[in-house]
């Protein structure tokens, strides 16, 4: 049995208007410092990458110069990859500070703002103590930490928009529902499906009001999806998104992840993490329906990265889960600790936080590394500054390019089609994606030392090769 909890107003528990803001203010500061330390720490420690920070930095650079976004690292016009016109905001910020760290800090602000909103709503609806607990759980949730530790992504803009959408649905504020929905369809093509679900949620919460308002939300979702597909098809050069290949529409053309059509329990990992983040209790809220489209398309896809918990795909589900918990507790009360639901809730909290802490342990820089620039980063920047003229075309290994995009025309070096460049830079460090085989790095270094007109410089673990002229980079083991 549970006891319903009425909305908690500050004045009803002896808290004045000013003191009601101490918790959201503290969460904003702590969240910014925490998320910022994790992302900037990885930058300082040499663990950011071409994919995705370098790609989005080049896109921001294009926007800042008044052009539609292009990435030479990705090898395409970015509106042919994902429909994310909201990233023009990054272009404006790049114009103010042309450095990839402006993207990292923007993401930090967006994540901290999202959690601040969640905690403020929780404090008002279910009380300060519960809001403090949600703040701690939110800071340590696997879904947000994985995204924060994986460079940047456009779904950082979706996090606050989804949180606003959830709050607007609970408050029956249709104007804010519309604004949040528009922001979502401008963030990424699949989020039109979330807006469709929002139309269904509005109808369930306001059945007596008729179909006009839910129909408007459905219309925004459909128009967003159709617009995204048309724009992507136009800019991709292939007539459709290559990602549709993971859903049975042809093959995953030009994609980096092979299609896997096996039936495996791994497809349900995102569902399990979402349930854990809702602390099970949140499944009793209608807001949980907002997560269904994202969980469904990830489960049916043949892209194994979509099933994984190691990327940014859970970030959009994170605010839904926490606010669904708040709504369910307000409506039905907290379950008794010894009840089945109470035990499941406890298991959900422990699982979610344990996975988040483990992710930090695996990927985060230590406090000392966070505050100091790693030798490999200094070597990358020093070699480039001393030997590569500004604006030159340079091919880089995945762990190098993000540090150079502000001054150079950066391309990606990896096995497969090679870019036409005048320089190549790589490290002997292990990279988790798109590494150059050791034999290819050795071959480039040896050829650079034996070929007339070529030059080789080394600084610690970093190697820079200058070709005699701009040419296709010979990334082979021969």
C-alpha positions as a Markdown table, in Angstrom:
| # | Residue | x | y | z |
|---|---|---|---|---|
| 1 | Unk | 0.0 | 0.0 | 0.0 |
| 2 | Unk | 1.1 | 3.5 | -0.7 |
| 3 | Unk | 0.0 | 6.9 | 0.6 |
| 4 | Unk | -0.5 | 9.6 | -2.1 |
| 5 | Unk | 1.5 | 12.7 | -1.5 |
| 6 | Unk | 0.0 | 16.1 | -2.3 |
| 7 | Unk | 1.9 | 18.8 | -4.1 |
| 8 | Unk | 4.4 | 20.4 | -1.7 |
| 9 | Unk | 4.6 | 24.2 | -1.7 |
| 10 | Unk | 7.4 | 25.9 | 0.1 |
| 11 | Unk | 5.1 | 27.9 | 2.3 |
| 12 | Unk | 3.3 | 24.8 | 3.5 |
| 13 | Unk | 6.5 | 23.3 | 5.0 |
| 14 | Unk | 7.8 | 26.6 | 6.5 |
| 15 | Unk | 10.2 | 27.4 | 3.7 |
| 16 | Unk | 10.2 | 31.0 | 2.4 |
| 17 | Unk | 10.3 | 32.1 | -1.2 |
| 18 | Unk | 14.0 | 32.9 | -1.1 |
| 19 | Unk | 15.0 | 29.6 | 0.6 |
| 20 | Unk | 13.1 | 27.6 | -2.0 |
| 21 | Unk | 15.7 | 28.5 | -4.5 |
| 22 | Unk | 18.8 | 27.3 | -2.6 |
| 23 | Unk | 18.5 | 23.8 | -3.9 |
| 24 | Unk | 18.0 | 24.5 | -7.6 |
| 25 | Unk | 20.8 | 27.1 | -7.4 |
| 26 | Unk | 23.1 | 24.7 | -5.7 |
| 27 | Unk | 22.3 | 22.0 | -8.3 |
| 28 | Unk | 23.0 | 24.5 | -11.1 |
| 29 | Unk | 26.5 | 25.2 | -9.7 |
| 30 | Unk | 27.4 | 21.7 | -8.7 |
| 31 | Unk | 26.0 | 20.3 | -12.0 |
| 32 | Unk | 28.0 | 22.8 | -14.1 |
| 33 | Unk | 31.2 | 22.1 | -12.1 |
| 34 | Unk | 30.7 | 18.3 | -12.3 |
| 35 | Unk | 29.7 | 17.9 | -15.9 |
| 36 | Unk | 32.3 | 20.5 | -16.9 |
| 37 | Unk | 35.1 | 18.8 | -15.0 |
| 38 | Unk | 34.4 | 15.5 | -16.7 |
| 39 | Unk | 34.3 | 16.9 | -20.2 |
| 40 | Unk | 37.1 | 19.4 | -20.0 |
| 41 | Unk | 39.1 | 16.8 | -18.1 |
| 42 | Unk | 38.9 | 14.5 | -21.0 |
| 43 | Unk | 40.0 | 17.4 | -23.3 |
| 44 | Unk | 43.0 | 18.1 | -21.2 |
| 45 | Unk | 43.9 | 14.5 | -20.9 |
| 46 | Unk | 43.9 | 13.9 | -24.7 |
| 47 | Unk | 40.8 | 11.8 | -24.9 |
| 48 | Unk | 38.5 | 13.8 | -27.1 |
| 49 | Unk | 38.1 | 12.6 | -30.7 |
| 50 | Unk | 37.4 | 13.5 | -34.3 |
| 51 | Unk | 34.2 | 11.5 | -33.9 |
| 52 | Unk | 32.2 | 13.5 | -32.6 |
| 53 | Unk | 33.8 | 16.6 | -31.2 |
| 54 | Unk | 35.9 | 17.3 | -34.3 |
| 55 | Unk | 32.9 | 16.8 | -36.6 |
| 56 | Unk | 30.6 | 19.2 | -34.6 |
| 57 | Unk | 33.4 | 21.7 | -34.3 |
| 58 | Unk | 33.8 | 21.8 | -38.1 |
| 59 | Unk | 30.0 | 22.2 | -38.4 |
| 60 | Unk | 30.0 | 25.1 | -35.9 |
| 61 | Unk | 32.9 | 26.6 | -37.8 |
| 62 | Unk | 30.8 | 26.5 | -41.0 |
| 63 | Unk | 27.7 | 28.0 | -39.3 |
| 64 | Unk | 30.0 | 30.8 | -37.9 |
| 65 | Unk | 31.1 | 31.7 | -41.4 |
| 66 | Unk | 27.5 | 31.9 | -42.7 |
| 67 | Unk | 27.6 | 28.5 | -44.5 |
| 68 | Unk | 25.5 | 25.4 | -44.0 |
| 69 | Unk | 27.5 | 22.9 | -41.9 |
| 70 | Unk | 30.2 | 20.8 | -43.5 |
| 71 | Unk | 32.6 | 18.4 | -41.9 |
| 72 | Unk | 35.7 | 17.1 | -43.8 |
| 73 | Unk | 36.2 | 14.7 | -41.0 |
| 74 | Unk | 32.8 | 13.2 | -41.6 |
| 75 | Unk | 33.3 | 13.7 | -45.3 |
| 76 | Unk | 29.8 | 15.2 | -46.0 |
| 77 | Unk | 27.4 | 18.1 | -45.5 |
| 78 | Unk | 26.1 | 17.5 | -42.0 |
| 79 | Unk | 22.5 | 18.2 | -42.8 |
| 80 | Unk | 22.7 | 15.1 | -44.9 |
| 81 | Unk | 23.8 | 13.2 | -41.8 |
| 82 | Unk | 21.3 | 14.4 | -39.2 |
| 83 | Unk | 18.7 | 17.1 | -39.3 |
| 84 | Unk | 19.9 | 19.5 | -36.6 |
| 85 | Unk | 19.4 | 23.1 | -37.6 |
| 86 | Unk | 19.4 | 24.0 | -33.9 |
| 87 | Unk | 23.2 | 23.7 | -34.0 |
| 88 | Unk | 23.3 | 27.1 | -35.5 |
| 89 | Unk | 23.6 | 28.1 | -31.9 |
| 90 | Unk | 27.0 | 26.5 | -31.8 |
| 91 | Unk | 27.9 | 28.5 | -34.8 |
| 92 | Unk | 27.1 | 31.7 | -33.0 |
| 93 | Unk | 29.2 | 30.6 | -30.0 |
| 94 | Unk | 32.1 | 29.6 | -32.2 |
| 95 | Unk | 32.1 | 33.1 | -33.7 |
| 96 | Unk | 32.6 | 34.4 | -30.2 |
| 97 | Unk | 35.3 | 31.8 | -29.2 |
| 98 | Unk | 36.6 | 29.6 | -32.0 |
| 99 | Unk | 37.6 | 26.6 | -29.9 |
| 100 | Unk | 36.0 | 23.2 | -29.6 |
| 101 | Unk | 35.8 | 23.7 | -25.8 |
| 102 | Unk | 33.0 | 26.1 | -26.4 |
| 103 | Unk | 30.9 | 23.1 | -27.5 |
| 104 | Unk | 31.9 | 21.2 | -24.4 |
| 105 | Unk | 31.0 | 24.0 | -22.1 |
| 106 | Unk | 27.7 | 24.6 | -23.9 |
| 107 | Unk | 26.8 | 21.0 | -23.4 |
| 108 | Unk | 27.8 | 21.4 | -19.7 |
| 109 | Unk | 25.4 | 24.3 | -19.4 |
| 110 | Unk | 22.6 | 22.4 | -21.1 |
| 111 | Unk | 23.0 | 19.3 | -18.8 |
| 112 | Unk | 23.2 | 21.4 | -15.7 |
| 113 | Unk | 20.2 | 23.4 | -16.7 |
| 114 | Unk | 18.2 | 20.2 | -17.4 |
| 115 | Unk | 19.0 | 18.8 | -14.0 |
| 116 | Unk | 18.2 | 22.1 | -12.3 |
| 117 | Unk | 14.8 | 22.2 | -13.8 |
| 118 | Unk | 14.1 | 18.6 | -12.8 |
| 119 | Unk | 15.1 | 19.2 | -9.2 |
| 120 | Unk | 13.1 | 22.5 | -9.0 |
| 121 | Unk | 10.0 | 20.6 | -10.1 |
| 122 | Unk | 10.7 | 17.8 | -7.7 |
| 123 | Unk | 11.1 | 20.2 | -4.8 |
| 124 | Unk | 7.8 | 21.9 | -5.5 |
| 125 | Unk | 5.9 | 18.7 | -6.1 |
| 126 | Unk | 7.3 | 16.1 | -3.7 |
| 127 | Unk | 9.4 | 18.0 | -1.2 |
| 128 | Unk | 13.0 | 19.1 | -0.6 |
| 129 | Unk | 14.3 | 15.8 | 0.8 |
| 130 | Unk | 13.1 | 13.8 | -2.3 |
| 131 | Unk | 14.5 | 16.6 | -4.6 |
| 132 | Unk | 17.9 | 16.3 | -3.0 |
| 133 | Unk | 17.9 | 12.5 | -3.6 |
| 134 | Unk | 16.9 | 13.1 | -7.2 |
| 135 | Unk | 19.7 | 15.6 | -7.6 |
| 136 | Unk | 22.3 | 13.1 | -6.5 |
| 137 | Unk | 20.8 | 10.3 | -8.6 |
| 138 | Unk | 20.6 | 12.7 | -11.6 |
| 139 | Unk | 24.3 | 13.7 | -11.2 |
| 140 | Unk | 25.3 | 10.0 | -11.2 |
| 141 | Unk | 22.9 | 8.5 | -13.7 |
| 142 | Unk | 24.5 | 6.4 | -16.4 |
| 143 | Unk | 22.5 | 8.0 | -19.2 |
| 144 | Unk | 23.8 | 11.5 | -18.6 |
| 145 | Unk | 27.4 | 10.6 | -17.6 |
| 146 | Unk | 27.9 | 8.5 | -20.7 |
| 147 | Unk | 26.9 | 11.4 | -22.9 |
| 148 | Unk | 29.0 | 13.8 | -21.0 |
| 149 | Unk | 32.1 | 11.6 | -21.3 |
| 150 | Unk | 31.5 | 11.0 | -25.0 |
| 151 | Unk | 32.6 | 14.4 | -26.4 |
| 152 | Unk | 29.4 | 16.3 | -27.6 |
| 153 | Unk | 26.3 | 15.5 | -29.5 |
| 154 | Unk | 23.2 | 17.4 | -30.7 |
| 155 | Unk | 21.0 | 15.6 | -28.2 |
| 156 | Unk | 22.5 | 17.8 | -25.5 |
| 157 | Unk | 20.0 | 20.4 | -26.8 |
| 158 | Unk | 17.2 | 17.8 | -26.6 |
| 159 | Unk | 17.7 | 17.2 | -22.9 |
| 160 | Unk | 16.3 | 20.6 | -21.6 |
| 161 | Unk | 13.7 | 20.6 | -24.4 |
| 162 | Unk | 12.4 | 17.2 | -23.3 |
| 163 | Unk | 12.4 | 18.3 | -19.6 |
| 164 | Unk | 10.4 | 21.4 | -20.5 |
| 165 | Unk | 8.0 | 19.2 | -22.5 |
| 166 | Unk | 7.5 | 16.9 | -19.5 |
| 167 | Unk | 6.9 | 19.8 | -17.2 |
| 168 | Unk | 4.5 | 21.5 | -19.6 |
| 169 | Unk | 2.5 | 18.2 | -20.0 |
| 170 | Unk | 2.2 | 18.0 | -16.2 |
| 171 | Unk | 1.1 | 21.6 | -15.9 |
| 172 | Unk | -1.2 | 21.4 | -18.9 |
| 173 | Unk | 0.6 | 24.3 | -20.4 |
| 174 | Unk | 0.0 | 23.9 | -24.1 |
| 175 | Unk | 2.1 | 26.9 | -25.2 |
| 176 | Unk | 5.3 | 25.5 | -23.7 |
| 177 | Unk | 4.4 | 22.0 | -25.1 |
| 178 | Unk | 4.4 | 23.5 | -28.6 |
| 179 | Unk | 7.7 | 25.4 | -28.0 |
| 180 | Unk | 9.5 | 22.4 | -26.6 |
| 181 | Unk | 8.1 | 20.2 | -29.5 |
| 182 | Unk | 9.4 | 22.6 | -32.1 |
| 183 | Unk | 12.8 | 22.7 | -30.4 |
| 184 | Unk | 12.9 | 18.9 | -30.5 |
| 185 | Unk | 12.1 | 18.5 | -34.2 |
| 186 | Unk | 14.9 | 21.0 | -34.9 |
| 187 | Unk | 17.4 | 19.0 | -32.9 |
| 188 | Unk | 17.3 | 15.5 | -34.5 |
| 189 | Unk | 15.1 | 13.7 | -37.0 |
| 190 | Unk | 14.0 | 10.9 | -34.7 |
| 191 | Unk | 12.7 | 13.3 | -32.0 |
| 192 | Unk | 9.6 | 13.9 | -34.2 |
| 193 | Unk | 8.5 | 10.5 | -32.9 |
| 194 | Unk | 8.8 | 11.8 | -29.3 |
| 195 | Unk | 6.6 | 14.7 | -30.2 |
| 196 | Unk | 4.0 | 12.2 | -31.6 |
| 197 | Unk | 4.1 | 10.5 | -28.2 |
| 198 | Unk | 3.6 | 13.9 | -26.5 |
| 199 | Unk | 0.4 | 14.3 | -28.5 |
| 200 | Unk | -0.8 | 11.0 | -27.1 |
| 201 | Unk | 0.2 | 12.0 | -23.5 |
| 202 | Unk | -1.7 | 15.3 | -23.8 |
| 203 | Unk | -4.8 | 13.4 | -24.9 |
| 204 | Unk | -4.5 | 11.0 | -22.0 |
| 205 | Unk | -4.1 | 13.8 | -19.5 |
| 206 | Unk | -6.8 | 16.1 | -21.0 |
| 207 | Unk | -9.4 | 13.8 | -22.6 |
| 208 | Unk | -12.3 | 16.2 | -21.9 |
| 209 | Unk | -10.6 | 18.9 | -23.9 |
| 210 | Unk | -11.0 | 17.2 | -27.3 |
| 211 | Unk | -8.6 | 16.4 | -30.1 |
| 212 | Unk | -7.5 | 19.9 | -31.2 |
| 213 | Unk | -4.4 | 20.3 | -29.0 |
| 214 | Unk | -3.1 | 16.7 | -29.3 |
| 215 | Unk | -3.7 | 16.9 | -33.0 |
| 216 | Unk | -1.5 | 20.1 | -33.2 |
| 217 | Unk | 1.3 | 18.2 | -31.4 |
| 218 | Unk | 0.9 | 15.2 | -33.7 |
| 219 | Unk | 1.1 | 17.6 | -36.7 |
| 220 | Unk | 4.3 | 19.1 | -35.4 |
| 221 | Unk | 5.8 | 15.7 | -35.0 |
| 222 | Unk | 4.8 | 14.5 | -38.5 |
| 223 | Unk | 5.9 | 17.7 | -40.2 |
| 224 | Unk | 9.2 | 17.5 | -38.3 |
| 225 | Unk | 9.8 | 14.0 | -39.5 |
| 226 | Unk | 8.8 | 14.7 | -43.1 |
| 227 | Unk | 10.9 | 17.9 | -43.2 |
| 228 | Unk | 13.9 | 16.1 | -41.7 |
| 229 | Unk | 13.7 | 13.2 | -44.3 |
| 230 | Unk | 13.4 | 15.6 | -47.2 |
| 231 | Unk | 16.4 | 17.8 | -46.0 |
| 232 | Unk | 18.6 | 14.7 | -45.3 |
| 233 | Unk | 17.8 | 13.2 | -48.6 |
| 234 | Unk | 18.7 | 16.4 | -50.4 |
| 235 | Unk | 22.0 | 17.0 | -48.7 |
| 236 | Unk | 23.1 | 13.3 | -48.4 |
| 237 | Unk | 23.5 | 12.9 | -52.1 |
| 238 | Unk | 22.0 | 9.4 | -51.9 |
| 239 | Unk | 18.3 | 10.2 | -51.9 |
| 240 | Unk | 17.8 | 9.1 | -48.3 |
| 241 | Unk | 19.5 | 8.9 | -44.9 |
| 242 | Unk | 22.1 | 6.2 | -44.7 |
| 243 | Unk | 20.8 | 5.4 | -41.2 |
| 244 | Unk | 17.6 | 4.0 | -42.7 |
| 245 | Unk | 19.6 | 1.0 | -43.8 |
| 246 | Unk | 19.6 | -0.1 | -40.1 |
| 247 | Unk | 15.9 | -0.3 | -40.3 |
| 248 | Unk | 15.5 | -2.4 | -43.5 |
| 249 | Unk | 15.6 | 0.4 | -46.1 |
| 250 | Unk | 18.5 | -0.8 | -48.3 |
| 251 | Unk | 21.9 | -1.2 | -46.7 |
| 252 | Unk | 23.5 | 1.1 | -44.2 |
| 253 | Unk | 25.3 | 3.1 | -47.0 |
| 254 | Unk | 28.4 | 4.8 | -45.8 |
| 255 | Unk | 27.9 | 4.0 | -42.2 |
| 256 | Unk | 30.7 | 3.0 | -39.9 |
| 257 | Unk | 28.9 | 0.3 | -37.9 |
| 258 | Unk | 28.0 | -3.0 | -39.7 |
| 259 | Unk | 24.4 | -4.2 | -39.6 |
| 260 | Unk | 23.7 | -6.9 | -37.0 |
| 261 | Unk | 20.3 | -8.6 | -37.5 |
| 262 | Unk | 20.7 | -11.1 | -34.7 |
| 263 | Unk | 18.0 | -11.5 | -32.1 |
| 264 | Unk | 19.7 | -10.8 | -28.8 |
| 265 | Unk | 18.8 | -9.7 | -25.3 |
| 266 | Unk | 21.3 | -6.9 | -25.7 |
| 267 | Unk | 18.6 | -5.0 | -27.7 |
| 268 | Unk | 16.8 | -4.5 | -24.4 |
| 269 | Unk | 19.6 | -2.9 | -22.5 |
| 270 | Unk | 18.2 | 0.6 | -23.1 |
| 271 | Unk | 14.9 | -0.5 | -21.7 |
| 272 | Unk | 16.5 | -1.9 | -18.6 |
| 273 | Unk | 18.5 | 1.3 | -18.0 |
| 274 | Unk | 15.4 | 3.5 | -18.5 |
| 275 | Unk | 13.5 | 1.3 | -16.0 |
| 276 | Unk | 16.3 | 1.7 | -13.5 |
| 277 | Unk | 16.4 | 5.5 | -14.0 |
| 278 | Unk | 12.7 | 5.7 | -13.4 |
| 279 | Unk | 13.4 | 3.7 | -10.2 |
| 280 | Unk | 10.5 | 1.5 | -11.5 |
| 281 | Unk | 8.1 | 3.8 | -9.8 |
| 282 | Unk | 8.1 | 6.2 | -12.7 |
| 283 | Unk | 6.6 | 3.6 | -15.0 |
| 284 | Unk | 3.3 | 4.5 | -13.3 |
| 285 | Unk | 3.4 | 8.0 | -14.9 |
| 286 | Unk | 2.0 | 8.8 | -18.3 |
| 287 | Unk | 5.3 | 10.6 | -19.0 |
| 288 | Unk | 7.0 | 7.2 | -19.5 |
| 289 | Unk | 5.2 | 6.9 | -22.8 |
| 290 | Unk | 7.5 | 9.6 | -24.2 |
| 291 | Unk | 10.3 | 7.2 | -24.0 |
| 292 | Unk | 8.6 | 4.4 | -26.0 |
| 293 | Unk | 9.5 | 5.7 | -29.5 |
| 294 | Unk | 13.2 | 6.0 | -28.7 |
| 295 | Unk | 13.4 | 2.7 | -27.0 |
| 296 | Unk | 11.5 | 1.0 | -29.8 |
| 297 | Unk | 13.6 | 2.3 | -32.7 |
| 298 | Unk | 16.8 | 1.5 | -30.9 |
| 299 | Unk | 15.6 | -2.1 | -30.2 |
| 300 | Unk | 14.5 | -2.9 | -33.8 |
| 301 | Unk | 17.6 | -1.3 | -35.4 |
| 302 | Unk | 20.4 | -3.5 | -36.7 |
| 303 | Unk | 23.0 | -1.0 | -35.4 |
| 304 | Unk | 24.5 | -2.5 | -32.3 |
| 305 | Unk | 25.6 | 0.9 | -31.1 |
| 306 | Unk | 21.9 | 1.8 | -30.6 |
| 307 | Unk | 21.6 | -1.1 | -28.1 |
| 308 | Unk | 24.7 | -0.1 | -26.2 |
| 309 | Unk | 24.8 | 2.0 | -23.1 |
| 310 | Unk | 28.2 | 3.4 | -24.1 |
| 311 | Unk | 27.1 | 6.3 | -26.2 |
| 312 | Unk | 24.8 | 9.4 | -26.0 |
| 313 | Unk | 21.5 | 7.7 | -27.0 |
| 314 | Unk | 20.2 | 7.5 | -23.4 |
| 315 | Unk | 20.6 | 11.2 | -22.7 |
| 316 | Unk | 17.1 | 12.1 | -24.2 |
| 317 | Unk | 15.6 | 9.4 | -21.9 |
| 318 | Unk | 17.2 | 10.7 | -18.7 |
| 319 | Unk | 14.9 | 13.7 | -18.0 |
| 320 | Unk | 11.8 | 11.7 | -19.0 |
| 321 | Unk | 12.7 | 9.0 | -16.4 |
| 322 | Unk | 13.4 | 11.3 | -13.5 |
| 323 | Unk | 10.4 | 13.5 | -14.1 |
| 324 | Unk | 8.2 | 10.4 | -14.6 |
| 325 | Unk | 9.4 | 9.3 | -11.1 |
| 326 | Unk | 8.4 | 12.8 | -9.7 |
| 327 | Unk | 5.0 | 12.6 | -11.3 |
| 328 | Unk | 4.3 | 9.0 | -10.0 |
| 329 | Unk | 5.4 | 9.8 | -6.5 |
| 330 | Unk | 3.2 | 12.9 | -6.4 |
| 331 | Unk | 0.2 | 10.9 | -7.6 |
| 332 | Unk | 0.7 | 7.7 | -5.8 |
| 333 | Unk | 3.2 | 8.3 | -3.0 |
| 334 | Unk | 6.5 | 6.6 | -2.3 |
| 335 | Unk | 6.2 | 2.8 | -2.0 |
| 336 | Unk | 6.9 | 1.2 | 1.3 |
| 337 | Unk | 10.5 | 0.1 | 1.6 |
| 338 | Unk | 9.6 | -3.5 | 2.2 |
| 339 | Unk | 7.0 | -3.8 | -0.5 |
| 340 | Unk | 7.8 | -5.4 | -3.9 |
| 341 | Unk | 7.7 | -2.0 | -5.6 |
| 342 | Unk | 9.9 | -0.5 | -2.9 |
| 343 | Unk | 12.5 | -3.2 | -3.3 |
| 344 | Unk | 12.5 | -2.8 | -7.1 |
| 345 | Unk | 12.8 | 0.9 | -6.7 |
| 346 | Unk | 15.9 | 0.4 | -4.5 |
| 347 | Unk | 17.4 | -2.0 | -7.1 |
| 348 | Unk | 16.8 | 0.5 | -9.8 |
| 349 | Unk | 18.6 | 3.3 | -7.9 |
| 350 | Unk | 21.6 | 1.1 | -7.1 |
| 351 | Unk | 21.8 | -0.2 | -10.6 |
| 352 | Unk | 21.6 | 3.2 | -12.3 |
| 353 | Unk | 24.1 | 4.9 | -9.9 |
| 354 | Unk | 26.5 | 1.9 | -9.9 |
| 355 | Unk | 26.6 | 1.9 | -13.7 |
| 356 | Unk | 27.2 | 5.7 | -13.7 |
| 357 | Unk | 30.0 | 5.5 | -11.2 |
| 358 | Unk | 31.6 | 2.6 | -13.1 |
| 359 | Unk | 31.5 | 4.8 | -16.3 |
| 360 | Unk | 33.3 | 7.6 | -14.5 |
| 361 | Unk | 35.9 | 5.2 | -13.2 |
| 362 | Unk | 36.5 | 3.9 | -16.7 |
| 363 | Unk | 36.5 | 7.1 | -18.7 |
| 364 | Unk | 37.0 | 10.1 | -16.6 |
| 365 | Unk | 40.3 | 11.8 | -16.1 |
| 366 | Unk | 41.7 | 12.0 | -12.5 |
| 367 | Unk | 41.4 | 15.4 | -10.7 |
| 368 | Unk | 45.1 | 16.0 | -11.3 |
| 369 | Unk | 44.7 | 15.2 | -15.0 |
| 370 | Unk | 41.6 | 17.5 | -15.2 |
| 371 | Unk | 43.6 | 20.5 | -14.1 |
| 372 | Unk | 46.7 | 19.9 | -16.3 |
| 373 | Unk | 47.2 | 19.5 | -20.0 |
| 374 | Unk | 48.6 | 16.1 | -20.9 |
| 375 | Unk | 51.9 | 15.9 | -22.7 |
| 376 | Unk | 50.2 | 14.3 | -25.8 |
| 377 | Unk | 48.0 | 17.4 | -26.2 |
| 378 | Unk | 50.9 | 19.8 | -25.8 |
| 379 | Unk | 52.8 | 17.8 | -28.4 |
| 380 | Unk | 50.0 | 17.8 | -30.9 |
| 381 | Unk | 49.6 | 21.5 | -30.7 |
| 382 | Unk | 53.3 | 22.2 | -30.6 |
| 383 | Unk | 54.2 | 20.2 | -33.7 |
| 384 | Unk | 51.3 | 21.7 | -35.6 |
| 385 | Unk | 52.3 | 25.3 | -34.6 |
| 386 | Unk | 55.9 | 24.8 | -35.5 |
| 387 | Unk | 55.6 | 23.0 | -38.8 |
| 388 | Unk | 52.1 | 23.3 | -40.3 |
| 389 | Unk | 50.9 | 26.6 | -41.8 |
| 390 | Unk | 47.4 | 27.8 | -40.7 |
| 391 | Unk | 44.7 | 26.5 | -43.0 |
| 392 | Unk | 46.7 | 23.5 | -44.3 |
| 393 | Unk | 45.0 | 20.2 | -45.1 |
| 394 | Unk | 46.0 | 17.7 | -42.5 |
| 395 | Unk | 44.9 | 14.1 | -42.0 |
| 396 | Unk | 44.7 | 13.0 | -38.4 |
| 397 | Unk | 44.1 | 9.9 | -36.4 |
| 398 | Unk | 40.8 | 9.9 | -34.4 |
| 399 | Unk | 42.5 | 11.2 | -31.2 |
| 400 | Unk | 44.2 | 14.1 | -32.8 |
| 401 | Unk | 42.0 | 16.2 | -35.1 |
| 402 | Unk | 39.7 | 17.9 | -32.5 |
| 403 | Unk | 42.8 | 19.7 | -31.1 |
| 404 | Unk | 43.5 | 21.2 | -34.6 |
| 405 | Unk | 40.2 | 22.1 | -36.2 |
| 406 | Unk | 40.3 | 25.7 | -35.1 |
| 407 | Unk | 43.4 | 26.5 | -37.2 |
| 408 | Unk | 43.6 | 23.7 | -39.9 |
| 409 | Unk | 41.5 | 21.9 | -42.5 |
| 410 | Unk | 41.3 | 18.6 | -40.7 |
| 411 | Unk | 40.5 | 15.2 | -42.3 |
| 412 | Unk | 40.2 | 11.8 | -40.8 |
| 413 | Unk | 42.9 | 9.1 | -41.3 |
| 414 | Unk | 41.6 | 5.6 | -40.9 |
| 415 | Unk | 41.7 | 2.3 | -43.0 |
| 416 | Unk | 39.6 | 2.8 | -46.1 |
| 417 | Unk | 39.2 | 5.7 | -48.4 |
| 418 | Unk | 42.1 | 8.1 | -47.6 |
| 419 | Unk | 41.8 | 11.9 | -47.8 |
| 420 | Unk | 43.9 | 14.2 | -50.0 |
| 421 | Unk | 46.1 | 16.2 | -47.6 |
| 422 | Unk | 49.5 | 17.7 | -47.2 |
| 423 | Unk | 50.3 | 16.4 | -43.7 |
| 424 | Unk | 49.4 | 13.5 | -41.6 |
| 425 | Unk | 49.5 | 13.4 | -37.8 |
| 426 | Unk | 48.9 | 10.4 | -35.5 |
| 427 | Unk | 49.9 | 9.1 | -32.1 |
| 428 | Unk | 51.1 | 5.8 | -30.8 |
| 429 | Unk | 48.2 | 5.9 | -28.3 |
| 430 | Unk | 45.4 | 3.3 | -28.4 |
| 431 | Unk | 42.1 | 4.8 | -29.7 |
| 432 | Unk | 38.7 | 3.2 | -29.1 |
| 433 | Unk | 37.5 | 4.0 | -32.7 |
| 434 | Unk | 39.1 | 4.3 | -36.1 |
| 435 | Unk | 42.7 | 3.7 | -35.0 |
| 436 | Unk | 45.5 | 3.5 | -37.6 |
| 437 | Unk | 47.0 | 0.0 | -37.5 |
| 438 | Unk | 50.5 | 0.0 | -36.1 |
| 439 | Unk | 51.8 | -1.3 | -39.4 |
| 440 | Unk | 50.3 | 1.7 | -41.2 |
| 441 | Unk | 51.7 | 4.2 | -38.8 |
| 442 | Unk | 55.2 | 2.5 | -39.1 |
| 443 | Unk | 54.9 | 2.5 | -42.9 |
| 444 | Unk | 54.0 | 6.2 | -43.0 |
| 445 | Unk | 56.9 | 7.1 | -40.7 |
| 446 | Unk | 59.4 | 5.0 | -42.6 |
| 447 | Unk | 58.3 | 6.3 | -46.0 |
| 448 | Unk | 58.5 | 9.9 | -44.7 |
| 449 | Unk | 62.1 | 9.3 | -43.7 |
| 450 | Unk | 63.1 | 7.7 | -47.0 |
| 451 | Unk | 61.1 | 9.7 | -49.6 |
| 452 | Unk | 62.6 | 12.8 | -51.1 |
| 453 | Unk | 60.6 | 15.9 | -50.2 |
| 454 | Unk | 58.9 | 14.3 | -47.2 |
| 455 | Unk | 59.7 | 15.2 | -43.6 |
| 456 | Unk | 59.0 | 13.6 | -40.3 |
| 457 | Unk | 58.9 | 15.1 | -36.8 |
| 458 | Unk | 58.2 | 13.3 | -33.6 |
| 459 | Unk | 57.4 | 14.7 | -30.2 |
| 460 | Unk | 56.8 | 12.1 | -27.5 |
| 461 | Unk | 54.0 | 9.8 | -28.7 |
| 462 | Unk | 53.0 | 12.1 | -31.6 |
| 463 | Unk | 54.3 | 11.9 | -35.2 |
| 464 | Unk | 53.8 | 14.5 | -37.9 |
| 465 | Unk | 54.5 | 13.6 | -41.5 |
| 466 | Unk | 54.8 | 16.2 | -44.3 |
| 467 | Unk | 54.3 | 15.1 | -47.8 |
| 468 | Unk | 56.1 | 16.5 | -50.8 |
| 469 | Unk | 52.8 | 17.9 | -52.1 |
| 470 | Unk | 49.1 | 17.6 | -51.4 |
| 471 | Unk | 48.2 | 14.0 | -52.1 |
| 472 | Unk | 46.2 | 11.0 | -51.1 |
| 473 | Unk | 47.5 | 9.9 | -47.7 |
| 474 | Unk | 49.0 | 6.4 | -48.1 |
| 475 | Unk | 47.3 | 4.7 | -45.1 |
| 476 | Unk | 48.4 | 1.1 | -45.8 |
| 477 | Unk | 50.6 | -1.5 | -44.3 |
| 478 | Unk | 52.8 | -1.9 | -47.4 |
